[in-house]
Amino acid sequence: MAGVIRFDQHPSETLRVGDGFSLSDVDPDSTPGYSGTKEDGRLLLADMDDELTELQEKLFAESRFGGRKRILLILQAMDTAGKGGIVKHVMAAMDPQGVQFKAFKAPTDEEKSYDFLWRIEKEVPAAGMVGVFDRSHYEDVLIHRVHGWASPDEIKRRYAAIREFEDRLTDSGTKVVKVMLHISGKEQKERLLARLDNPEKHWKYNRGDLDERAFWGDYMNAYQSAIEETSTPDAPWHVVPANKKWYARIAVQQLLLGALEDLHLEWPKAEFDVPTERELILRS
């Protein structure tokens, strides 16, 4: 599409957490690497849908001929940050048969009887799939730390377990894309009020979201520690400013496109003689 404004620098570079990262330095209102407007962002999102669709199909096709590659997108954020919008607007371009989506809720009694990664490992994407975690194993080092449901030593053990788990994922052919959607407390308040102002959004409102706002500073500290402890070369964190929903969507779309491109996908070669098959069809 002519005239579509693209990123000046790929989000995999501008949003990737590096040495000395400080969450407090990230402006939730900013649009790193992108100089376009909301309308420009909307056009870019639509313009890249075909490329996303083709790459996903290549990934799926490779797996049908022994390919082991897969994608896991992990979305973490404070409530109202827009995880659902990412799934709706970014993943909509993909073929549903090639997507594994899992929204993790509070663990069941059975899940609590196992180590925290037990329920997570059961949901990792199969070969050829794009997996999406709406919340994830990181809840066990975020809310558990904020509310003291796990001791400092246990939280430290979980950081190590997460690094080991994600190392195993990447070693087995999984490209892990970890995203924190970063909104401000002011923006969250406005979004909560907007839900109350619209009867069609009342079903989204949860008093628990309001209760957790009282721990905002504690959550930011927990995110800072989790990011520091678990951002690795093969599974880095990307912090996406998310006060502007349109920017968060195009940023995550670009991160997914970049991850798929890094897999160097190829269409499977035909295991039959194409001219012969064509002739048989013509004669049928």
PDB file of C-alpha atoms in Angstrom:
ATOM      1  CA  MET A   1       0.000   0.000   0.000  1.00  0.00           C
ATOM      2  CA  ALA A   2       1.578   3.267  -1.165  1.00  0.00           C
ATOM      3  CA  GLY A   3       2.185   5.923   1.439  1.00  0.00           C
ATOM      4  CA  VAL A   4       2.047   3.625   4.463  1.00  0.00           C
ATOM      5  CA  ILE A   5       4.386   4.904   7.161  1.00  0.00           C
ATOM      6  CA  ARG A   6       6.599   2.178   8.544  1.00  0.00           C
ATOM      7  CA  PHE A   7       8.815   1.965  11.609  1.00  0.00           C
ATOM      8  CA  ASP A   8      12.049   3.947  11.495  1.00  0.00           C
ATOM      9  CA  GLN A   9      13.700   1.148  13.457  1.00  0.00           C
ATOM     10  CA  HIS A  10      12.331  -2.326  14.091  1.00  0.00           C
ATOM     11  CA  PRO A  11      10.617  -2.764  17.484  1.00  0.00           C
ATOM     12  CA  SER A  12      12.751  -5.837  18.133  1.00  0.00           C
ATOM     13  CA  GLU A  13      15.589  -3.352  18.622  1.00  0.00           C
ATOM     14  CA  THR A  14      13.865  -0.284  20.074  1.00  0.00           C
ATOM     15  CA  LEU A  15      11.688  -2.169  22.539  1.00  0.00           C
ATOM     16  CA  ARG A  16      14.081  -4.946  23.509  1.00  0.00           C
ATOM     17  CA  VAL A  17      15.276  -4.835  27.103  1.00  0.00           C
ATOM     18  CA  GLY A  18      19.003  -4.325  27.439  1.00  0.00           C
ATOM     19  CA  ASP A  19      21.596  -3.872  30.173  1.00  0.00           C
ATOM     20  CA  GLY A  20      20.653  -1.212  32.674  1.00  0.00           C
ATOM     21  CA  PHE A  21      16.988  -1.286  31.703  1.00  0.00           C
ATOM     22  CA  SER A  22      14.669   0.677  33.972  1.00  0.00           C
ATOM     23  CA  LEU A  23      10.911   0.338  33.594  1.00  0.00           C
ATOM     24  CA  SER A  24      10.444   3.749  35.185  1.00  0.00           C
ATOM     25  CA  ASP A  25      12.279   5.299  32.213  1.00  0.00           C
ATOM     26  CA  VAL A  26       9.699   3.982  29.723  1.00  0.00           C
ATOM     27  CA  ASP A  27       7.014   6.532  28.874  1.00  0.00           C
ATOM     28  CA  PRO A  28       3.708   4.655  28.401  1.00  0.00           C
ATOM     29  CA  ASP A  29       2.524   7.473  26.104  1.00  0.00           C
ATOM     30  CA  SER A  30       5.488   7.182  23.745  1.00  0.00           C
ATOM     31  CA  THR A  31       5.678   5.500  20.318  1.00  0.00           C
ATOM     32  CA  PRO A  32       9.337   4.432  20.031  1.00  0.00           C
ATOM     33  CA  GLY A  33      10.572   4.047  16.479  1.00  0.00           C
ATOM     34  CA  TYR A  34       7.325   5.194  14.897  1.00  0.00           C
ATOM     35  CA  SER A  35       6.596   8.741  13.712  1.00  0.00           C
ATOM     36  CA  GLY A  36       3.144   8.122  12.216  1.00  0.00           C
ATOM     37  CA  THR A  37      -0.289   8.997  13.554  1.00  0.00           C
ATOM     38  CA  LYS A  38      -3.069   6.739  14.797  1.00  0.00           C
ATOM     39  CA  GLU A  39      -4.488   6.579  11.262  1.00  0.00           C
ATOM     40  CA  ASP A  40      -1.043   5.735   9.866  1.00  0.00           C
ATOM     41  CA  GLY A  41      -0.798   2.941  12.411  1.00  0.00           C
ATOM     42  CA  ARG A  42      -4.188   1.581  11.413  1.00  0.00           C
ATOM     43  CA  LEU A  43      -3.111   1.510   7.766  1.00  0.00           C
ATOM     44  CA  LEU A  44       0.171  -0.217   8.645  1.00  0.00           C
ATOM     45  CA  LEU A  45      -1.626  -2.880  10.678  1.00  0.00           C
ATOM     46  CA  ALA A  46      -3.882  -3.690   7.719  1.00  0.00           C
ATOM     47  CA  ASP A  47      -1.029  -3.494   5.207  1.00  0.00           C
ATOM     48  CA  MET A  48       1.028  -6.142   7.002  1.00  0.00           C
ATOM     49  CA  ASP A  49      -1.807  -8.647   7.426  1.00  0.00           C
ATOM     50  CA  ASP A  50      -1.029 -10.489   4.189  1.00  0.00           C
ATOM     51  CA  GLU A  51       2.623 -10.916   5.094  1.00  0.00           C
ATOM     52  CA  LEU A  52       1.694 -12.212   8.536  1.00  0.00           C
ATOM     53  CA  THR A  53      -0.783 -14.640   6.980  1.00  0.00           C
ATOM     54  CA  GLU A  54       1.760 -15.988   4.494  1.00  0.00           C
ATOM     55  CA  LEU A  55       4.485 -16.479   7.081  1.00  0.00           C
ATOM     56  CA  GLN A  56       2.101 -18.283   9.414  1.00  0.00           C
ATOM     57  CA  GLU A  57       1.026 -20.578   6.597  1.00  0.00           C
ATOM     58  CA  LYS A  58       4.668 -21.359   5.802  1.00  0.00           C
ATOM     59  CA  LEU A  59       5.257 -22.215   9.461  1.00  0.00           C
ATOM     60  CA  PHE A  60       2.227 -24.500   9.493  1.00  0.00           C
ATOM     61  CA  ALA A  61       3.176 -26.121   6.164  1.00  0.00           C
ATOM     62  CA  GLU A  62       6.746 -26.847   7.275  1.00  0.00           C
ATOM     63  CA  SER A  63       5.476 -28.712  10.315  1.00  0.00           C
ATOM     64  CA  ARG A  64       3.483 -31.078   8.096  1.00  0.00           C
ATOM     65  CA  PHE A  65       6.779 -32.266   6.635  1.00  0.00           C
ATOM     66  CA  GLY A  66       8.752 -32.682   9.852  1.00  0.00           C
ATOM     67  CA  GLY A  67       9.464 -29.057  10.757  1.00  0.00           C
ATOM     68  CA  ARG A  68       9.911 -28.330  14.474  1.00  0.00           C
ATOM     69  CA  LYS A  69       9.668 -24.553  14.446  1.00  0.00           C
ATOM     70  CA  ARG A  70       6.967 -22.712  16.375  1.00  0.00           C
ATOM     71  CA  ILE A  71       6.209 -19.329  17.948  1.00  0.00           C
ATOM     72  CA  LEU A  72       5.155 -18.518  21.502  1.00  0.00           C
ATOM     73  CA  LEU A  73       3.888 -14.991  22.153  1.00  0.00           C
ATOM     74  CA  ILE A  74       3.689 -14.218  25.878  1.00  0.00           C
ATOM     75  CA  LEU A  75       1.553 -11.197  26.787  1.00  0.00           C
ATOM     76  CA  GLN A  76       1.899  -9.760  30.284  1.00  0.00           C
ATOM     77  CA  ALA A  77       0.380  -6.532  31.523  1.00  0.00           C
ATOM     78  CA  MET A  78      -1.594  -4.775  34.176  1.00  0.00           C
ATOM     79  CA  ASP A  79      -5.363  -5.071  33.799  1.00  0.00           C
ATOM     80  CA  THR A  80      -6.939  -3.070  30.916  1.00  0.00           C
ATOM     81  CA  ALA A  81      -3.594  -2.778  29.102  1.00  0.00           C
ATOM     82  CA  GLY A  82      -4.990  -4.228  25.890  1.00  0.00           C
ATOM     83  CA  LYS A  83      -4.031  -7.896  25.717  1.00  0.00           C
ATOM     84  CA  GLY A  84      -7.450  -8.762  24.310  1.00  0.00           C
ATOM     85  CA  GLY A  85      -7.131  -6.097  21.650  1.00  0.00           C
ATOM     86  CA  ILE A  86      -3.782  -7.498  20.582  1.00  0.00           C
ATOM     87  CA  VAL A  87      -5.320 -10.937  20.157  1.00  0.00           C
ATOM     88  CA  LYS A  88      -8.335  -9.540  18.298  1.00  0.00           C
ATOM     89  CA  HIS A  89      -6.590  -7.120  15.959  1.00  0.00           C
ATOM     90  CA  VAL A  90      -3.177  -8.697  15.419  1.00  0.00           C
ATOM     91  CA  MET A  91      -3.932 -12.406  15.467  1.00  0.00           C
ATOM     92  CA  ALA A  92      -7.086 -12.023  13.362  1.00  0.00           C
ATOM     93  CA  ALA A  93      -5.003 -12.219  10.194  1.00  0.00           C
ATOM     94  CA  MET A  94      -3.879 -15.738  11.041  1.00  0.00           C
ATOM     95  CA  ASP A  95      -5.581 -19.021  10.173  1.00  0.00           C
ATOM     96  CA  PRO A  96      -7.222 -20.221  13.415  1.00  0.00           C
ATOM     97  CA  GLN A  97      -6.112 -23.798  12.782  1.00  0.00           C
ATOM     98  CA  GLY A  98      -2.517 -22.632  13.197  1.00  0.00           C
ATOM     99  CA  VAL A  99      -3.039 -20.698  16.443  1.00  0.00           C
ATOM    100  CA  GLN A 100      -3.050 -22.050  20.009  1.00  0.00           C
ATOM    101  CA  PHE A 101      -4.477 -19.523  22.447  1.00  0.00           C
ATOM    102  CA  LYS A 102      -4.484 -19.902  26.205  1.00  0.00           C
ATOM    103  CA  ALA A 103      -5.698 -17.386  28.779  1.00  0.00           C
ATOM    104  CA  PHE A 104      -4.381 -18.413  32.179  1.00  0.00           C
ATOM    105  CA  LYS A 105      -6.703 -17.765  35.094  1.00  0.00           C
ATOM    106  CA  ALA A 106      -6.212 -18.419  38.795  1.00  0.00           C
ATOM    107  CA  PRO A 107      -4.897 -21.985  39.203  1.00  0.00           C
ATOM    108  CA  THR A 108      -7.288 -24.766  40.164  1.00  0.00           C
ATOM    109  CA  ASP A 109      -6.781 -26.918  43.249  1.00  0.00           C
ATOM    110  CA  GLU A 110      -5.306 -29.636  41.038  1.00  0.00           C
ATOM    111  CA  GLU A 111      -2.877 -27.197  39.428  1.00  0.00           C
ATOM    112  CA  LYS A 112      -1.831 -25.885  42.838  1.00  0.00           C
ATOM    113  CA  SER A 113      -0.834 -29.407  43.838  1.00  0.00           C
ATOM    114  CA  TYR A 114       1.967 -29.332  41.248  1.00  0.00           C
ATOM    115  CA  ASP A 115       4.889 -26.986  40.675  1.00  0.00           C
ATOM    116  CA  PHE A 116       3.857 -23.696  39.053  1.00  0.00           C
ATOM    117  CA  LEU A 117       5.144 -24.650  35.593  1.00  0.00           C
ATOM    118  CA  TRP A 118       3.090 -27.856  35.380  1.00  0.00           C
ATOM    119  CA  ARG A 119       0.005 -26.225  33.901  1.00  0.00           C
ATOM    120  CA  ILE A 120       2.113 -24.017  31.634  1.00  0.00           C
ATOM    121  CA  GLU A 121       4.090 -26.817  30.009  1.00  0.00           C
ATOM    122  CA  LYS A 122       0.880 -28.548  28.972  1.00  0.00           C
ATOM    123  CA  GLU A 123      -0.059 -25.524  26.845  1.00  0.00           C
ATOM    124  CA  VAL A 124       3.154 -24.876  24.902  1.00  0.00           C
ATOM    125  CA  PRO A 125       2.488 -24.692  21.147  1.00  0.00           C
ATOM    126  CA  ALA A 126       2.944 -27.736  18.946  1.00  0.00           C
ATOM    127  CA  ALA A 127       5.277 -27.670  15.946  1.00  0.00           C
ATOM    128  CA  GLY A 128       4.008 -25.321  13.253  1.00  0.00           C
ATOM    129  CA  MET A 129       1.763 -23.390  15.621  1.00  0.00           C
ATOM    130  CA  VAL A 130       1.700 -19.813  16.840  1.00  0.00           C
ATOM    131  CA  GLY A 131       0.972 -20.024  20.548  1.00  0.00           C
ATOM    132  CA  VAL A 132      -0.384 -17.069  22.525  1.00  0.00           C
ATOM    133  CA  PHE A 133      -0.354 -16.876  26.307  1.00  0.00           C
ATOM    134  CA  ASP A 134      -2.668 -14.240  27.808  1.00  0.00           C
ATOM    135  CA  ARG A 135      -0.827 -14.065  31.120  1.00  0.00           C
ATOM    136  CA  SER A 136       1.520 -16.918  31.849  1.00  0.00           C
ATOM    137  CA  HIS A 137       4.018 -18.414  34.261  1.00  0.00           C
ATOM    138  CA  TYR A 138       5.068 -14.847  35.061  1.00  0.00           C
ATOM    139  CA  GLU A 139       2.013 -14.417  37.253  1.00  0.00           C
ATOM    140  CA  ASP A 140       3.831 -16.682  39.707  1.00  0.00           C
ATOM    141  CA  VAL A 141       6.625 -14.136  40.153  1.00  0.00           C
ATOM    142  CA  LEU A 142       4.408 -11.043  39.904  1.00  0.00           C
ATOM    143  CA  ILE A 143       1.199 -11.296  41.916  1.00  0.00           C
ATOM    144  CA  HIS A 144       2.797 -13.901  44.186  1.00  0.00           C
ATOM    145  CA  ARG A 145       5.603 -11.487  45.005  1.00  0.00           C
ATOM    146  CA  VAL A 146       3.315  -8.462  45.419  1.00  0.00           C
ATOM    147  CA  HIS A 147       1.005 -10.242  47.864  1.00  0.00           C
ATOM    148  CA  GLY A 148       3.659 -12.302  49.598  1.00  0.00           C
ATOM    149  CA  TRP A 149       2.145 -15.614  48.516  1.00  0.00           C
ATOM    150  CA  ALA A 150       5.653 -16.936  47.934  1.00  0.00           C
ATOM    151  CA  SER A 151       8.819 -16.262  49.923  1.00  0.00           C
ATOM    152  CA  PRO A 152      11.729 -14.284  48.408  1.00  0.00           C
ATOM    153  CA  ASP A 153      13.729 -17.518  48.149  1.00  0.00           C
ATOM    154  CA  GLU A 154      10.862 -19.213  46.310  1.00  0.00           C
ATOM    155  CA  ILE A 155      10.525 -16.282  43.909  1.00  0.00           C
ATOM    156  CA  LYS A 156      14.252 -16.527  43.213  1.00  0.00           C
ATOM    157  CA  ARG A 157      13.878 -20.268  42.542  1.00  0.00           C
ATOM    158  CA  ARG A 158      11.054 -19.550  40.134  1.00  0.00           C
ATOM    159  CA  TYR A 159      13.166 -17.065  38.178  1.00  0.00           C
ATOM    160  CA  ALA A 160      15.730 -19.822  37.644  1.00  0.00           C
ATOM    161  CA  ALA A 161      13.014 -22.334  36.724  1.00  0.00           C
ATOM    162  CA  ILE A 162      11.587 -19.920  34.164  1.00  0.00           C
ATOM    163  CA  ARG A 163      14.988 -19.361  32.550  1.00  0.00           C
ATOM    164  CA  GLU A 164      15.532 -23.119  32.329  1.00  0.00           C
ATOM    165  CA  PHE A 165      12.019 -23.685  30.951  1.00  0.00           C
ATOM    166  CA  GLU A 166      12.411 -21.058  28.256  1.00  0.00           C
ATOM    167  CA  ASP A 167      15.868 -22.379  27.363  1.00  0.00           C
ATOM    168  CA  ARG A 168      14.269 -25.767  26.724  1.00  0.00           C
ATOM    169  CA  LEU A 169      11.626 -24.131  24.555  1.00  0.00           C
ATOM    170  CA  THR A 170      14.145 -22.326  22.391  1.00  0.00           C
ATOM    171  CA  ASP A 171      16.356 -25.409  22.141  1.00  0.00           C
ATOM    172  CA  SER A 172      13.380 -27.369  20.796  1.00  0.00           C
ATOM    173  CA  GLY A 173      12.691 -24.898  17.990  1.00  0.00           C
ATOM    174  CA  THR A 174      10.368 -22.405  19.696  1.00  0.00           C
ATOM    175  CA  LYS A 175      10.805 -18.693  19.071  1.00  0.00           C
ATOM    176  CA  VAL A 176       9.737 -17.009  22.295  1.00  0.00           C
ATOM    177  CA  VAL A 177       8.378 -13.451  22.037  1.00  0.00           C
ATOM    178  CA  LYS A 178       7.861 -11.904  25.485  1.00  0.00           C
ATOM    179  CA  VAL A 179       5.881  -8.668  25.636  1.00  0.00           C
ATOM    180  CA  MET A 180       4.978  -6.441  28.537  1.00  0.00           C
ATOM    181  CA  LEU A 181       2.261  -3.957  27.575  1.00  0.00           C
ATOM    182  CA  HIS A 182       3.132  -0.939  29.704  1.00  0.00           C
ATOM    183  CA  ILE A 183       0.357   1.482  30.633  1.00  0.00           C
ATOM    184  CA  SER A 184       0.250   4.235  33.215  1.00  0.00           C
ATOM    185  CA  GLY A 185      -1.904   4.221  36.313  1.00  0.00           C
ATOM    186  CA  LYS A 186      -3.756   7.257  34.966  1.00  0.00           C
ATOM    187  CA  GLU A 187      -4.548   5.489  31.702  1.00  0.00           C
ATOM    188  CA  GLN A 188      -5.796   2.414  33.547  1.00  0.00           C
ATOM    189  CA  LYS A 189      -8.147   4.595  35.614  1.00  0.00           C
ATOM    190  CA  GLU A 190      -9.578   6.118  32.433  1.00  0.00           C
ATOM    191  CA  ARG A 191     -10.110   2.699  30.882  1.00  0.00           C
ATOM    192  CA  LEU A 192     -11.834   1.367  33.999  1.00  0.00           C
ATOM    193  CA  LEU A 193     -14.157   4.377  34.017  1.00  0.00           C
ATOM    194  CA  ALA A 194     -14.842   3.897  30.302  1.00  0.00           C
ATOM    195  CA  ARG A 195     -15.997   0.363  31.020  1.00  0.00           C
ATOM    196  CA  LEU A 196     -18.471   1.653  33.581  1.00  0.00           C
ATOM    197  CA  ASP A 197     -19.712   4.354  31.198  1.00  0.00           C
ATOM    198  CA  ASN A 198     -20.565   1.809  28.497  1.00  0.00           C
ATOM    199  CA  PRO A 199     -23.183  -0.847  29.350  1.00  0.00           C
ATOM    200  CA  GLU A 200     -21.731  -3.039  26.592  1.00  0.00           C
ATOM    201  CA  LYS A 201     -18.449  -3.135  28.526  1.00  0.00           C
ATOM    202  CA  HIS A 202     -19.866  -3.816  32.001  1.00  0.00           C
ATOM    203  CA  TRP A 203     -19.106  -7.522  31.575  1.00  0.00           C
ATOM    204  CA  LYS A 204     -15.410  -6.633  31.409  1.00  0.00           C
ATOM    205  CA  TYR A 205     -15.414  -4.791  34.718  1.00  0.00           C
ATOM    206  CA  ASN A 206     -14.004  -6.601  37.729  1.00  0.00           C
ATOM    207  CA  ARG A 207     -13.750  -5.066  41.183  1.00  0.00           C
ATOM    208  CA  GLY A 208     -10.554  -7.059  41.611  1.00  0.00           C
ATOM    209  CA  ASP A 209      -8.883  -4.830  39.006  1.00  0.00           C
ATOM    210  CA  LEU A 210      -9.598  -1.850  41.244  1.00  0.00           C
ATOM    211  CA  ASP A 211      -8.255  -3.640  44.305  1.00  0.00           C
ATOM    212  CA  GLU A 212      -4.955  -4.354  42.558  1.00  0.00           C
ATOM    213  CA  ARG A 213      -4.480  -0.666  41.682  1.00  0.00           C
ATOM    214  CA  ALA A 214      -3.561  -0.059  45.309  1.00  0.00           C
ATOM    215  CA  PHE A 215      -0.414  -2.125  44.692  1.00  0.00           C
ATOM    216  CA  TRP A 216       0.670  -0.326  41.493  1.00  0.00           C
ATOM    217  CA  GLY A 217       4.139   0.566  42.740  1.00  0.00           C
ATOM    218  CA  ASP A 218       4.689  -2.963  44.023  1.00  0.00           C
ATOM    219  CA  TYR A 219       3.686  -4.379  40.656  1.00  0.00           C
ATOM    220  CA  MET A 220       6.092  -2.092  38.816  1.00  0.00           C
ATOM    221  CA  ASN A 221       8.895  -3.277  41.102  1.00  0.00           C
ATOM    222  CA  ALA A 222       7.872  -6.893  40.522  1.00  0.00           C
ATOM    223  CA  TYR A 223       7.899  -6.391  36.753  1.00  0.00           C
ATOM    224  CA  GLN A 224      11.297  -4.714  36.938  1.00  0.00           C
ATOM    225  CA  SER A 225      12.766  -7.665  38.833  1.00  0.00           C
ATOM    226  CA  ALA A 226      11.104 -10.290  36.639  1.00  0.00           C
ATOM    227  CA  ILE A 227      12.349  -8.600  33.484  1.00  0.00           C
ATOM    228  CA  GLU A 228      15.874  -8.277  34.857  1.00  0.00           C
ATOM    229  CA  GLU A 229      15.982 -11.900  35.997  1.00  0.00           C
ATOM    230  CA  THR A 230      14.441 -13.587  32.954  1.00  0.00           C
ATOM    231  CA  SER A 231      15.417 -11.545  29.896  1.00  0.00           C
ATOM    232  CA  THR A 232      17.949 -13.706  28.052  1.00  0.00           C
ATOM    233  CA  PRO A 233      19.583 -13.547  24.589  1.00  0.00           C
ATOM    234  CA  ASP A 234      17.253 -16.232  23.203  1.00  0.00           C
ATOM    235  CA  ALA A 235      14.124 -15.121  25.083  1.00  0.00           C
ATOM    236  CA  PRO A 236      14.397 -11.370  25.621  1.00  0.00           C
ATOM    237  CA  TRP A 237      11.701  -9.124  26.992  1.00  0.00           C
ATOM    238  CA  HIS A 238      10.159  -6.328  24.938  1.00  0.00           C
ATOM    239  CA  VAL A 239       8.420  -3.524  26.827  1.00  0.00           C
ATOM    240  CA  VAL A 240       5.749  -1.928  24.637  1.00  0.00           C
ATOM    241  CA  PRO A 241       4.328   1.463  25.648  1.00  0.00           C
ATOM    242  CA  ALA A 242       0.595   0.804  25.558  1.00  0.00           C
ATOM    243  CA  ASN A 243      -1.280   3.982  26.474  1.00  0.00           C
ATOM    244  CA  LYS A 244      -1.925   4.288  22.736  1.00  0.00           C
ATOM    245  CA  LYS A 245      -3.627   1.027  21.802  1.00  0.00           C
ATOM    246  CA  TRP A 246      -2.967   1.497  18.095  1.00  0.00           C
ATOM    247  CA  TYR A 247       0.769   1.724  18.706  1.00  0.00           C
ATOM    248  CA  ALA A 248       0.845  -1.375  20.912  1.00  0.00           C
ATOM    249  CA  ARG A 249      -0.923  -3.348  18.183  1.00  0.00           C
ATOM    250  CA  ILE A 250       1.442  -2.431  15.380  1.00  0.00           C
ATOM    251  CA  ALA A 251       4.455  -2.930  17.650  1.00  0.00           C
ATOM    252  CA  VAL A 252       3.390  -6.466  18.595  1.00  0.00           C
ATOM    253  CA  GLN A 253       2.519  -7.212  14.961  1.00  0.00           C
ATOM    254  CA  GLN A 254       6.037  -6.190  13.963  1.00  0.00           C
ATOM    255  CA  LEU A 255       7.567  -8.294  16.736  1.00  0.00           C
ATOM    256  CA  LEU A 256       5.631 -11.333  15.472  1.00  0.00           C
ATOM    257  CA  LEU A 257       6.630 -10.655  11.875  1.00  0.00           C
ATOM    258  CA  GLY A 258      10.254 -10.317  12.921  1.00  0.00           C
ATOM    259  CA  ALA A 259      10.116 -13.574  14.873  1.00  0.00           C
ATOM    260  CA  LEU A 260       8.610 -15.438  11.915  1.00  0.00           C
ATOM    261  CA  GLU A 261      11.180 -13.968   9.535  1.00  0.00           C
ATOM    262  CA  ASP A 262      13.979 -15.060  11.880  1.00  0.00           C
ATOM    263  CA  LEU A 263      12.816 -18.671  11.442  1.00  0.00           C
ATOM    264  CA  HIS A 264      13.821 -18.533   7.750  1.00  0.00           C
ATOM    265  CA  LEU A 265      10.737 -20.436   6.678  1.00  0.00           C
ATOM    266  CA  GLU A 266      10.470 -22.188   3.306  1.00  0.00           C
ATOM    267  CA  TRP A 267       7.564 -23.719   1.435  1.00  0.00           C
ATOM    268  CA  PRO A 268       7.931 -27.531   1.540  1.00  0.00           C
ATOM    269  CA  LYS A 269       9.212 -28.997  -1.709  1.00  0.00           C
ATOM    270  CA  ALA A 270       6.804 -31.233  -3.611  1.00  0.00           C
ATOM    271  CA  GLU A 271       7.494 -34.929  -3.089  1.00  0.00           C
ATOM    272  CA  PHE A 272       5.856 -35.790  -6.406  1.00  0.00           C
ATOM    273  CA  ASP A 273       6.391 -34.920 -10.042  1.00  0.00           C
ATOM    274  CA  VAL A 274       4.331 -31.789 -10.682  1.00  0.00           C
ATOM    275  CA  PRO A 275       4.018 -32.160 -14.507  1.00  0.00           C
ATOM    276  CA  THR A 276       2.833 -35.759 -14.098  1.00  0.00           C
ATOM    277  CA  GLU A 277       0.199 -34.777 -11.551  1.00  0.00           C
ATOM    278  CA  ARG A 278      -0.942 -31.905 -13.759  1.00  0.00           C
ATOM    279  CA  GLU A 279      -1.375 -34.279 -16.704  1.00  0.00           C
ATOM    280  CA  LEU A 280      -3.388 -36.698 -14.582  1.00  0.00           C
ATOM    281  CA  ILE A 281      -5.703 -33.879 -13.527  1.00  0.00           C
ATOM    282  CA  LEU A 282      -6.197 -32.752 -17.102  1.00  0.00           C
ATOM    283  CA  ARG A 283      -7.085 -36.296 -18.166  1.00  0.00           C
ATOM    284  CA  SER A 284      -9.544 -36.800 -15.329  1.00  0.00           C
TER     285      SER A 284
END
